Amino acid sequence: MSPVPEDQQPLNQYRELQASGFFMWPTLRGWAFWSGVAKLWLPVLVLAGFLTASTLTLPQQWLSLGIISTCFAHGAVGLMLLRLYLGWLHIEQRLRSPQVVYEESGWYDGTIYEKTSTELTQERLVAEHQVTPVVRRLRTYLIAIGGILAAELLVWTWV
């Protein structure tokens, strides 16, 4: 029996993360995932459009308005994806690690528990087949959003 508290065991943390609404979202495939992106992107785009329109003279700078608004929207999506990526990456690292660092009390007392070979094998299988695909997908999306943002900023400097 592991001395690690239930809520600090990597497998339980993975299950908790997977069950949460926000962190469960990147496990969805296809339209279910992209509809979530659209639900964030569109309101930010509209809000950024209103804020940008209040500072620009629209007849002359309509292209700048569009580029700046989409940059803000893509930036918001990028930050959200970054938060998801970091959360899933943390769980992947805890599942793959041969040790579990945990706290017994509310204060940091830094206890380390060596996983048994059975626990390590089980957690590494979960990491390999459940968590790593999500981390790879989020990394790909982050790179794509970064490329889109870079292209938009490049176009904006030419406008």
mmCIF file of N, CA, C and O in Angstrom, residues 10-115:
data_model
loop_
_atom_site.group_PDB
_atom_site.id
_atom_site.type_symbol
_atom_site.label_atom_id
_atom_site.label_comp_id
_atom_site.label_asym_id
_atom_site.label_seq_id
_atom_site.Cartn_x
_atom_site.Cartn_y
_atom_site.Cartn_z
ATOM 1 N N PRO A 10 -0.233 9.896 -8.799
ATOM 2 C CA PRO A 10 -0.300 10.290 -10.210
ATOM 3 C C PRO A 10 -1.490 9.704 -10.972
ATOM 4 O O PRO A 10 -2.121 10.409 -11.765
ATOM 5 N N LEU A 11 -1.815 8.458 -10.745
ATOM 6 C CA LEU A 11 -2.936 7.848 -11.456
ATOM 7 C C LEU A 11 -4.261 8.507 -11.071
ATOM 8 O O LEU A 11 -5.112 8.739 -11.931
ATOM 9 N N ASN A 12 -4.412 8.835 -9.794
ATOM 10 C CA ASN A 12 -5.625 9.531 -9.355
ATOM 11 C C ASN A 12 -5.658 10.961 -9.878
ATOM 12 O O ASN A 12 -6.723 11.484 -10.216
ATOM 13 N N GLN A 13 -4.500 11.604 -9.953
ATOM 14 C CA GLN A 13 -4.442 12.947 -10.526
ATOM 15 C C GLN A 13 -4.817 12.914 -12.005
ATOM 16 O O GLN A 13 -5.509 13.806 -12.501
ATOM 17 N N TYR A 14 -4.387 11.883 -12.704
ATOM 18 C CA TYR A 14 -4.754 11.723 -14.108
ATOM 19 C C TYR A 14 -6.269 11.564 -14.240
ATOM 20 O O TYR A 14 -6.894 12.206 -15.077
ATOM 21 N N ARG A 15 -6.853 10.718 -13.421
ATOM 22 C CA ARG A 15 -8.311 10.502 -13.483
ATOM 23 C C ARG A 15 -9.074 11.779 -13.164
ATOM 24 O O ARG A 15 -10.096 12.084 -13.797
ATOM 25 N N GLU A 16 -8.581 12.536 -12.197
ATOM 26 C CA GLU A 16 -9.215 13.795 -11.832
ATOM 27 C C GLU A 16 -9.117 14.801 -12.977
ATOM 28 O O GLU A 16 -10.079 15.507 -13.293
ATOM 29 N N LEU A 17 -7.955 14.862 -13.591
ATOM 30 C CA LEU A 17 -7.749 15.776 -14.716
ATOM 31 C C LEU A 17 -8.642 15.396 -15.887
ATOM 32 O O LEU A 17 -9.264 16.257 -16.511
ATOM 33 N N GLN A 18 -8.732 14.111 -16.149
ATOM 34 C CA GLN A 18 -9.541 13.620 -17.263
ATOM 35 C C GLN A 18 -11.031 13.877 -17.026
ATOM 36 O O GLN A 18 -11.779 14.102 -17.967
ATOM 37 N N ALA A 19 -11.454 13.871 -15.770
ATOM 38 C CA ALA A 19 -12.868 14.074 -15.443
ATOM 39 C C ALA A 19 -13.260 15.547 -15.405
ATOM 40 O O ALA A 19 -14.440 15.868 -15.495
ATOM 41 N N SER A 20 -12.289 16.448 -15.263
ATOM 42 C CA SER A 20 -12.618 17.870 -15.192
ATOM 43 C C SER A 20 -13.047 18.370 -16.563
ATOM 44 O O SER A 20 -12.562 17.919 -17.599
ATOM 45 N N GLY A 21 -13.960 19.305 -16.581
ATOM 46 C CA GLY A 21 -14.507 19.796 -17.842
ATOM 47 C C GLY A 21 -13.476 20.444 -18.739
ATOM 48 O O GLY A 21 -13.410 20.167 -19.939
ATOM 49 N N PHE A 22 -12.658 21.329 -18.177
ATOM 50 C CA PHE A 22 -11.693 22.072 -18.985
ATOM 51 C C PHE A 22 -10.582 21.171 -19.505
ATOM 52 O O PHE A 22 -10.240 21.217 -20.690
ATOM 53 N N PHE A 23 -10.009 20.345 -18.647
ATOM 54 C CA PHE A 23 -8.885 19.514 -19.061
ATOM 55 C C PHE A 23 -9.325 18.285 -19.844
ATOM 56 O O PHE A 23 -8.514 17.664 -20.515
ATOM 57 N N MET A 24 -10.580 17.922 -19.773
ATOM 58 C CA MET A 24 -11.084 16.799 -20.554
ATOM 59 C C MET A 24 -11.211 17.194 -22.035
ATOM 60 O O MET A 24 -11.119 16.372 -22.925
ATOM 61 N N TRP A 25 -11.382 18.468 -22.258
ATOM 62 C CA TRP A 25 -11.666 18.991 -23.579
ATOM 63 C C TRP A 25 -10.663 18.571 -24.655
ATOM 64 O O TRP A 25 -11.054 18.165 -25.747
ATOM 65 N N PRO A 26 -9.323 18.586 -24.424
ATOM 66 C CA PRO A 26 -8.411 18.160 -25.492
ATOM 67 C C PRO A 26 -8.444 16.664 -25.782
ATOM 68 O O PRO A 26 -7.858 16.218 -26.766
ATOM 69 N N THR A 27 -9.108 15.882 -24.950
ATOM 70 C CA THR A 27 -9.221 14.451 -25.240
ATOM 71 C C THR A 27 -10.298 14.203 -26.287
ATOM 72 O O THR A 27 -10.372 13.107 -26.840
ATOM 73 N N LEU A 28 -11.128 15.212 -26.533
ATOM 74 C CA LEU A 28 -12.181 15.081 -27.544
ATOM 75 C C LEU A 28 -11.560 15.142 -28.931
ATOM 76 O O LEU A 28 -10.535 15.773 -29.152
ATOM 77 N N ARG A 29 -12.209 14.518 -29.868
ATOM 78 C CA ARG A 29 -11.687 14.472 -31.246
ATOM 79 C C ARG A 29 -12.616 15.233 -32.181
ATOM 80 O O ARG A 29 -13.802 15.376 -31.922
ATOM 81 N N GLY A 30 -12.049 15.696 -33.269
ATOM 82 C CA GLY A 30 -12.823 16.277 -34.360
ATOM 83 C C GLY A 30 -13.620 17.512 -33.970
ATOM 84 O O GLY A 30 -13.118 18.412 -33.310
ATOM 85 N N TRP A 31 -14.873 17.518 -34.386
ATOM 86 C CA TRP A 31 -15.718 18.698 -34.231
ATOM 87 C C TRP A 31 -15.947 19.054 -32.762
ATOM 88 O O TRP A 31 -16.075 20.225 -32.421
ATOM 89 N N ALA A 32 -15.986 18.086 -31.882
ATOM 90 C CA ALA A 32 -16.202 18.372 -30.466
ATOM 91 C C ALA A 32 -15.084 19.266 -29.918
ATOM 92 O O ALA A 32 -15.340 20.196 -29.154
ATOM 93 N N PHE A 33 -13.862 19.014 -30.334
ATOM 94 C CA PHE A 33 -12.746 19.852 -29.893
ATOM 95 C C PHE A 33 -12.813 21.226 -30.541
ATOM 96 O O PHE A 33 -12.705 22.250 -29.872
ATOM 97 N N TRP A 34 -12.999 21.260 -31.843
ATOM 98 C CA TRP A 34 -12.959 22.539 -32.554
ATOM 99 C C TRP A 34 -14.150 23.429 -32.236
ATOM 100 O O TRP A 34 -14.050 24.651 -32.334
ATOM 101 N N SER A 35 -15.276 22.860 -31.850
ATOM 102 C CA SER A 35 -16.399 23.706 -31.433
ATOM 103 C C SER A 35 -16.049 24.419 -30.132
ATOM 104 O O SER A 35 -16.451 25.566 -29.919
ATOM 105 N N GLY A 36 -15.286 23.763 -29.263
ATOM 106 C CA GLY A 36 -14.812 24.423 -28.046
ATOM 107 C C GLY A 36 -13.866 25.568 -28.356
ATOM 108 O O GLY A 36 -13.919 26.623 -27.722
ATOM 109 N N VAL A 37 -12.988 25.372 -29.329
ATOM 110 C CA VAL A 37 -12.082 26.441 -29.743
ATOM 111 C C VAL A 37 -12.888 27.615 -30.291
ATOM 112 O O VAL A 37 -12.635 28.777 -29.955
ATOM 113 N N ALA A 38 -13.893 27.319 -31.106
ATOM 114 C CA ALA A 38 -14.725 28.376 -31.687
ATOM 115 C C ALA A 38 -15.496 29.136 -30.615
ATOM 116 O O ALA A 38 -15.686 30.354 -30.727
ATOM 117 N N LYS A 39 -15.932 28.444 -29.567
ATOM 118 C CA LYS A 39 -16.671 29.099 -28.479
ATOM 119 C C LYS A 39 -15.809 30.086 -27.718
ATOM 120 O O LYS A 39 -16.325 31.006 -27.088
ATOM 121 N N LEU A 40 -14.522 29.906 -27.731
ATOM 122 C CA LEU A 40 -13.619 30.881 -27.124
ATOM 123 C C LEU A 40 -13.189 31.926 -28.150
ATOM 124 O O LEU A 40 -13.185 33.121 -27.868
ATOM 125 N N TRP A 41 -12.868 31.482 -29.339
ATOM 126 C CA TRP A 41 -12.293 32.363 -30.360
ATOM 127 C C TRP A 41 -13.269 33.446 -30.812
ATOM 128 O O TRP A 41 -12.894 34.621 -30.893
ATOM 129 N N LEU A 42 -14.500 33.076 -31.098
ATOM 130 C CA LEU A 42 -15.461 34.051 -31.630
ATOM 131 C C LEU A 42 -15.774 35.197 -30.668
ATOM 132 O O LEU A 42 -15.725 36.365 -31.075
ATOM 133 N N PRO A 43 -16.103 34.948 -29.399
ATOM 134 C CA PRO A 43 -16.359 36.086 -28.502
ATOM 135 C C PRO A 43 -15.137 36.986 -28.316
ATOM 136 O O PRO A 43 -15.278 38.214 -28.258
ATOM 137 N N VAL A 44 -13.955 36.385 -28.244
ATOM 138 C CA VAL A 44 -12.746 37.204 -28.104
ATOM 139 C C VAL A 44 -12.535 38.031 -29.366
ATOM 140 O O VAL A 44 -12.156 39.201 -29.295
ATOM 141 N N LEU A 45 -12.799 37.445 -30.517
ATOM 142 C CA LEU A 45 -12.676 38.170 -31.781
ATOM 143 C C LEU A 45 -13.621 39.366 -31.814
ATOM 144 O O LEU A 45 -13.223 40.478 -32.179
ATOM 145 N N VAL A 46 -14.857 39.165 -31.417
ATOM 146 C CA VAL A 46 -15.840 40.258 -31.407
ATOM 147 C C VAL A 46 -15.431 41.337 -30.415
ATOM 148 O O VAL A 46 -15.448 42.532 -30.739
ATOM 149 N N LEU A 47 -15.060 40.934 -29.197
ATOM 150 C CA LEU A 47 -14.635 41.902 -28.189
ATOM 151 C C LEU A 47 -13.401 42.673 -28.654
ATOM 152 O O LEU A 47 -13.344 43.896 -28.535
ATOM 153 N N ALA A 48 -12.419 41.971 -29.198
ATOM 154 C CA ALA A 48 -11.209 42.633 -29.705
ATOM 155 C C ALA A 48 -11.549 43.559 -30.864
ATOM 156 O O ALA A 48 -10.955 44.632 -30.995
ATOM 157 N N GLY A 49 -12.515 43.151 -31.691
ATOM 158 C CA GLY A 49 -12.939 44.013 -32.803
ATOM 159 C C GLY A 49 -13.531 45.325 -32.304
ATOM 160 O O GLY A 49 -13.208 46.402 -32.820
ATOM 161 N N PHE A 50 -14.383 45.254 -31.283
ATOM 162 C CA PHE A 50 -14.964 46.475 -30.710
ATOM 163 C C PHE A 50 -13.901 47.354 -30.069
ATOM 164 O O PHE A 50 -13.898 48.568 -30.248
ATOM 165 N N LEU A 51 -12.988 46.743 -29.328
ATOM 166 C CA LEU A 51 -11.933 47.519 -28.679
ATOM 167 C C LEU A 51 -10.997 48.156 -29.706
ATOM 168 O O LEU A 51 -10.594 49.307 -29.562
ATOM 169 N N THR A 52 -10.664 47.415 -30.720
ATOM 170 C CA THR A 52 -9.775 47.938 -31.756
ATOM 171 C C THR A 52 -10.469 49.018 -32.579
ATOM 172 O O THR A 52 -9.860 50.027 -32.926
ATOM 173 N N ALA A 53 -11.732 48.833 -32.876
ATOM 174 C CA ALA A 53 -12.485 49.821 -33.665
ATOM 175 C C ALA A 53 -12.589 51.150 -32.943
ATOM 176 O O ALA A 53 -12.672 52.205 -33.589
ATOM 177 N N SER A 54 -12.565 51.114 -31.617
ATOM 178 C CA SER A 54 -12.656 52.379 -30.880
ATOM 179 C C SER A 54 -11.359 53.176 -30.937
ATOM 180 O O SER A 54 -11.355 54.356 -30.612
ATOM 181 N N THR A 55 -10.270 52.564 -31.349
ATOM 182 C CA THR A 55 -8.989 53.273 -31.398
ATOM 183 C C THR A 55 -8.509 53.566 -32.817
ATOM 184 O O THR A 55 -7.565 54.316 -32.992
ATOM 185 N N LEU A 56 -9.143 52.969 -33.821
ATOM 186 C CA LEU A 56 -8.707 53.172 -35.200
ATOM 187 C C LEU A 56 -9.736 53.976 -35.968
ATOM 188 O O LEU A 56 -10.914 53.978 -35.636
ATOM 189 N N THR A 57 -9.283 54.637 -37.021
ATOM 190 C CA THR A 57 -10.226 55.269 -37.950
ATOM 191 C C THR A 57 -10.573 54.221 -38.995
ATOM 192 O O THR A 57 -9.742 53.829 -39.804
ATOM 193 N N LEU A 58 -11.802 53.745 -38.942
ATOM 194 C CA LEU A 58 -12.193 52.560 -39.705
ATOM 195 C C LEU A 58 -12.072 52.663 -41.221
ATOM 196 O O LEU A 58 -11.602 51.724 -41.843
ATOM 197 N N PRO A 59 -12.487 53.744 -41.869
ATOM 198 C CA PRO A 59 -12.403 53.702 -43.336
ATOM 199 C C PRO A 59 -10.991 53.480 -43.872
ATOM 200 O O PRO A 59 -10.803 52.810 -44.866
ATOM 201 N N GLN A 60 -9.981 53.983 -43.176
ATOM 202 C CA GLN A 60 -8.618 53.836 -43.663
ATOM 203 C C GLN A 60 -7.924 52.586 -43.122
ATOM 204 O O GLN A 60 -7.000 52.076 -43.742
ATOM 205 N N GLN A 61 -8.339 52.084 -41.965
ATOM 206 C CA GLN A 61 -7.577 51.030 -41.315
ATOM 207 C C GLN A 61 -8.408 49.770 -41.060
ATOM 208 O O GLN A 61 -8.211 49.086 -40.069
ATOM 209 N N TRP A 62 -9.292 49.426 -41.942
ATOM 210 C CA TRP A 62 -10.142 48.239 -41.740
ATOM 211 C C TRP A 62 -9.325 46.949 -41.739
ATOM 212 O O TRP A 62 -9.635 46.001 -41.039
ATOM 213 N N LEU A 63 -8.250 46.900 -42.555
ATOM 214 C CA LEU A 63 -7.414 45.704 -42.588
ATOM 215 C C LEU A 63 -6.653 45.530 -41.264
ATOM 216 O O LEU A 63 -6.563 44.423 -40.731
ATOM 217 N N SER A 64 -6.148 46.626 -40.714
ATOM 218 C CA SER A 64 -5.480 46.570 -39.407
ATOM 219 C C SER A 64 -6.452 46.111 -38.330
ATOM 220 O O SER A 64 -6.073 45.340 -37.439
ATOM 221 N N LEU A 65 -7.670 46.570 -38.406
ATOM 222 C CA LEU A 65 -8.695 46.159 -37.440
ATOM 223 C C LEU A 65 -8.882 44.645 -37.464
ATOM 224 O O LEU A 65 -8.877 43.982 -36.415
ATOM 225 N N GLY A 66 -8.997 44.083 -38.643
ATOM 226 C CA GLY A 66 -9.179 42.641 -38.769
ATOM 227 C C GLY A 66 -7.978 41.857 -38.278
ATOM 228 O O GLY A 66 -8.122 40.856 -37.572
ATOM 229 N N ILE A 67 -6.796 42.323 -38.628
ATOM 230 C CA ILE A 67 -5.585 41.606 -38.233
ATOM 231 C C ILE A 67 -5.378 41.666 -36.725
ATOM 232 O O ILE A 67 -5.080 40.645 -36.080
ATOM 233 N N ILE A 68 -5.544 42.836 -36.130
ATOM 234 C CA ILE A 68 -5.353 42.978 -34.687
ATOM 235 C C ILE A 68 -6.387 42.144 -33.929
ATOM 236 O O ILE A 68 -6.063 41.468 -32.950
ATOM 237 N N SER A 69 -7.618 42.171 -34.374
ATOM 238 C CA SER A 69 -8.683 41.404 -33.713
ATOM 239 C C SER A 69 -8.398 39.906 -33.766
ATOM 240 O O SER A 69 -8.541 39.200 -32.762
ATOM 241 N N THR A 70 -7.991 39.413 -34.926
ATOM 242 C CA THR A 70 -7.701 37.977 -35.020
ATOM 243 C C THR A 70 -6.443 37.618 -34.223
ATOM 244 O O THR A 70 -6.358 36.523 -33.676
ATOM 245 N N CYS A 71 -5.485 38.548 -34.132
ATOM 246 C CA CYS A 71 -4.301 38.293 -33.293
ATOM 247 C C CYS A 71 -4.711 38.116 -31.835
ATOM 248 O O CYS A 71 -4.238 37.195 -31.158
ATOM 249 N N PHE A 72 -5.573 38.989 -31.349
ATOM 250 C CA PHE A 72 -6.044 38.849 -29.968
ATOM 251 C C PHE A 72 -6.783 37.534 -29.776
ATOM 252 O O PHE A 72 -6.595 36.847 -28.773
ATOM 253 N N ALA A 73 -7.639 37.182 -30.723
ATOM 254 C CA ALA A 73 -8.406 35.939 -30.606
ATOM 255 C C ALA A 73 -7.488 34.724 -30.637
ATOM 256 O O ALA A 73 -7.635 33.797 -29.833
ATOM 257 N N HIS A 74 -6.528 34.714 -31.558
ATOM 258 C CA HIS A 74 -5.588 33.595 -31.615
ATOM 259 C C HIS A 74 -4.696 33.572 -30.378
ATOM 260 O O HIS A 74 -4.325 32.490 -29.890
ATOM 261 N N GLY A 75 -4.336 34.738 -29.848
ATOM 262 C CA GLY A 75 -3.548 34.800 -28.616
ATOM 263 C C GLY A 75 -4.306 34.206 -27.434
ATOM 264 O O GLY A 75 -3.730 33.473 -26.617
ATOM 265 N N ALA A 76 -5.607 34.497 -27.335
ATOM 266 C CA ALA A 76 -6.421 33.930 -26.248
ATOM 267 C C ALA A 76 -6.504 32.411 -26.373
ATOM 268 O O ALA A 76 -6.363 31.680 -25.382
ATOM 269 N N VAL A 77 -6.713 31.928 -27.584
ATOM 270 C CA VAL A 77 -6.751 30.477 -27.803
ATOM 271 C C VAL A 77 -5.385 29.867 -27.493
ATOM 272 O O VAL A 77 -5.296 28.803 -26.871
ATOM 273 N N GLY A 78 -4.320 30.549 -27.881
ATOM 274 C CA GLY A 78 -2.975 30.060 -27.602
ATOM 275 C C GLY A 78 -2.700 29.958 -26.105
ATOM 276 O O GLY A 78 -2.126 28.972 -25.638
ATOM 277 N N LEU A 79 -3.120 30.957 -25.342
ATOM 278 C CA LEU A 79 -2.923 30.908 -23.891
ATOM 279 C C LEU A 79 -3.720 29.771 -23.256
ATOM 280 O O LEU A 79 -3.243 29.088 -22.347
ATOM 281 N N MET A 80 -4.933 29.559 -23.744
ATOM 282 C CA MET A 80 -5.749 28.469 -23.221
ATOM 283 C C MET A 80 -5.104 27.119 -23.550
ATOM 284 O O MET A 80 -5.012 26.245 -22.693
ATOM 285 N N LEU A 81 -4.635 26.960 -24.771
ATOM 286 C CA LEU A 81 -3.969 25.720 -25.159
ATOM 287 C C LEU A 81 -2.680 25.517 -24.381
ATOM 288 O O LEU A 81 -2.341 24.384 -24.023
ATOM 289 N N LEU A 82 -1.974 26.601 -24.087
ATOM 290 C CA LEU A 82 -0.751 26.500 -23.299
ATOM 291 C C LEU A 82 -1.070 25.997 -21.891
ATOM 292 O O LEU A 82 -0.365 25.140 -21.357
ATOM 293 N N ARG A 83 -2.151 26.501 -21.295
ATOM 294 C CA ARG A 83 -2.542 26.037 -19.963
ATOM 295 C C ARG A 83 -2.907 24.553 -19.993
ATOM 296 O O ARG A 83 -2.521 23.798 -19.099
ATOM 297 N N LEU A 84 -3.640 24.143 -20.996
ATOM 298 C CA LEU A 84 -3.989 22.725 -21.133
ATOM 299 C C LEU A 84 -2.734 21.880 -21.326
ATOM 300 O O LEU A 84 -2.577 20.823 -20.703
ATOM 301 N N TYR A 85 -1.845 22.334 -22.172
ATOM 302 C CA TYR A 85 -0.608 21.605 -22.452
ATOM 303 C C TYR A 85 0.225 21.425 -21.189
ATOM 304 O O TYR A 85 0.705 20.324 -20.898
ATOM 305 N N LEU A 86 0.394 22.490 -20.417
ATOM 306 C CA LEU A 86 1.210 22.403 -19.209
ATOM 307 C C LEU A 86 0.583 21.468 -18.172
ATOM 308 O O LEU A 86 1.292 20.728 -17.486
ATOM 309 N N GLY A 87 -0.731 21.478 -18.054
ATOM 310 C CA GLY A 87 -1.400 20.573 -17.124
ATOM 311 C C GLY A 87 -1.224 19.119 -17.509
ATOM 312 O O GLY A 87 -0.884 18.271 -16.672
ATOM 313 N N TRP A 88 -1.433 18.806 -18.790
ATOM 314 C CA TRP A 88 -1.272 17.422 -19.255
ATOM 315 C C TRP A 88 0.185 16.989 -19.220
ATOM 316 O O TRP A 88 0.488 15.841 -18.903
ATOM 317 N N LEU A 89 1.113 17.897 -19.523
ATOM 318 C CA LEU A 89 2.537 17.568 -19.477
ATOM 319 C C LEU A 89 2.968 17.242 -18.049
ATOM 320 O O LEU A 89 3.738 16.303 -17.826
ATOM 321 N N HIS A 90 2.459 17.981 -17.078
ATOM 322 C CA HIS A 90 2.779 17.721 -15.674
ATOM 323 C C HIS A 90 2.322 16.321 -15.267
ATOM 324 O O HIS A 90 3.072 15.575 -14.626
ATOM 325 N N ILE A 91 1.118 15.957 -15.647
ATOM 326 C CA ILE A 91 0.603 14.627 -15.311
ATOM 327 C C ILE A 91 1.421 13.544 -16.019
ATOM 328 O O ILE A 91 1.737 12.507 -15.432
ATOM 329 N N GLU A 92 1.793 13.791 -17.268
ATOM 330 C CA GLU A 92 2.610 12.809 -17.994
ATOM 331 C C GLU A 92 3.941 12.587 -17.273
ATOM 332 O O GLU A 92 4.387 11.445 -17.100
ATOM 333 N N GLN A 93 4.561 13.657 -16.838
ATOM 334 C CA GLN A 93 5.849 13.533 -16.148
ATOM 335 C C GLN A 93 5.701 12.796 -14.814
ATOM 336 O O GLN A 93 6.546 11.994 -14.450
ATOM 337 N N ARG A 94 4.623 13.052 -14.090
ATOM 338 C CA ARG A 94 4.406 12.353 -12.816
ATOM 339 C C ARG A 94 4.122 10.875 -13.034
ATOM 340 O O ARG A 94 4.527 10.044 -12.235
ATOM 341 N N LEU A 95 3.405 10.550 -14.116
ATOM 342 C CA LEU A 95 3.123 9.143 -14.402
ATOM 343 C C LEU A 95 4.394 8.397 -14.816
ATOM 344 O O LEU A 95 4.582 7.240 -14.462
ATOM 345 N N ARG A 96 5.261 9.029 -15.561
ATOM 346 C CA ARG A 96 6.469 8.371 -16.059
ATOM 347 C C ARG A 96 7.597 8.293 -15.020
ATOM 348 O O ARG A 96 8.488 7.463 -15.134
ATOM 349 N N SER A 97 7.561 9.149 -14.043
ATOM 350 C CA SER A 97 8.633 9.210 -13.052
ATOM 351 C C SER A 97 8.642 7.963 -12.165
ATOM 352 O O SER A 97 7.596 7.483 -11.749
ATOM 353 N N PRO A 98 9.828 7.437 -11.855
ATOM 354 C CA PRO A 98 9.903 6.271 -10.966
ATOM 355 C C PRO A 98 9.656 6.628 -9.500
ATOM 356 O O PRO A 98 9.541 5.759 -8.659
ATOM 357 N N GLN A 99 9.587 7.915 -9.211
ATOM 358 C CA GLN A 99 9.348 8.378 -7.844
ATOM 359 C C GLN A 99 8.138 9.302 -7.812
ATOM 360 O O GLN A 99 7.829 9.949 -8.806
ATOM 361 N N VAL A 100 7.498 9.369 -6.654
ATOM 362 C CA VAL A 100 6.405 10.298 -6.435
ATOM 363 C C VAL A 100 6.822 11.232 -5.311
ATOM 364 O O VAL A 100 7.113 10.789 -4.207
ATOM 365 N N VAL A 101 6.889 12.514 -5.618
ATOM 366 C CA VAL A 101 7.159 13.518 -4.593
ATOM 367 C C VAL A 101 5.796 13.972 -4.087
ATOM 368 O O VAL A 101 4.924 14.348 -4.865
ATOM 369 N N TYR A 102 5.620 13.920 -2.776
ATOM 370 C CA TYR A 102 4.327 14.294 -2.206
ATOM 371 C C TYR A 102 4.526 14.976 -0.866
ATOM 372 O O TYR A 102 5.604 14.963 -0.289
ATOM 373 N N GLU A 103 3.446 15.600 -0.388
ATOM 374 C CA GLU A 103 3.450 16.287 0.895
ATOM 375 C C GLU A 103 2.495 15.564 1.831
ATOM 376 O O GLU A 103 1.381 15.252 1.451
ATOM 377 N N GLU A 104 2.944 15.343 3.045
ATOM 378 C CA GLU A 104 2.089 14.682 4.024
ATOM 379 C C GLU A 104 1.212 15.676 4.762
ATOM 380 O O GLU A 104 0.150 15.330 5.259
ATOM 381 N N SER A 105 1.653 16.908 4.847
ATOM 382 C CA SER A 105 0.877 17.927 5.554
ATOM 383 C C SER A 105 0.677 19.116 4.635
ATOM 384 O O SER A 105 1.057 19.092 3.467
ATOM 385 N N GLY A 106 0.092 20.165 5.150
ATOM 386 C CA GLY A 106 -0.132 21.362 4.363
ATOM 387 C C GLY A 106 1.153 22.102 4.046
ATOM 388 O O GLY A 106 1.210 22.885 3.116
ATOM 389 N N TRP A 107 2.195 21.853 4.828
ATOM 390 C CA TRP A 107 3.478 22.485 4.592
ATOM 391 C C TRP A 107 4.320 21.577 3.714
ATOM 392 O O TRP A 107 4.141 20.374 3.709
ATOM 393 N N TYR A 108 5.252 22.159 2.999
ATOM 394 C CA TYR A 108 6.110 21.346 2.152
ATOM 395 C C TYR A 108 7.077 20.561 3.025
ATOM 396 O O TYR A 108 7.924 21.120 3.703
ATOM 397 N N ASP A 109 6.894 19.260 3.032
ATOM 398 C CA ASP A 109 7.835 18.415 3.754
ATOM 399 C C ASP A 109 8.532 17.453 2.806
ATOM 400 O O ASP A 109 9.334 16.633 3.237
ATOM 401 N N GLY A 110 8.245 17.544 1.534
ATOM 402 C CA GLY A 110 8.991 16.885 0.480
ATOM 403 C C GLY A 110 9.337 15.427 0.665
ATOM 404 O O GLY A 110 10.507 15.080 0.635
ATOM 405 N N THR A 111 8.362 14.583 0.845
ATOM 406 C CA THR A 111 8.616 13.163 0.972
ATOM 407 C C THR A 111 8.644 12.522 -0.411
ATOM 408 O O THR A 111 7.888 12.901 -1.295
ATOM 409 N N ILE A 112 9.512 11.549 -0.602
ATOM 410 C CA ILE A 112 9.642 10.858 -1.881
ATOM 411 C C ILE A 112 9.301 9.388 -1.680
ATOM 412 O O ILE A 112 9.779 8.758 -0.749
ATOM 413 N N TYR A 113 8.473 8.891 -2.578
ATOM 414 C CA TYR A 113 8.077 7.482 -2.534
ATOM 415 C C TYR A 113 8.526 6.821 -3.831
ATOM 416 O O TYR A 113 8.255 7.330 -4.920
ATOM 417 N N GLU A 114 9.238 5.722 -3.732
ATOM 418 C CA GLU A 114 9.653 4.949 -4.907
ATOM 419 C C GLU A 114 8.493 4.049 -5.322
ATOM 420 O O GLU A 114 7.995 3.268 -4.515
ATOM 421 N N LYS A 115 8.089 4.154 -6.570
ATOM 422 C CA LYS A 115 6.998 3.320 -7.066
ATOM 423 C C LYS A 115 7.454 1.865 -7.178
ATOM 424 O O LYS A 115 8.614 1.596 -7.490
#
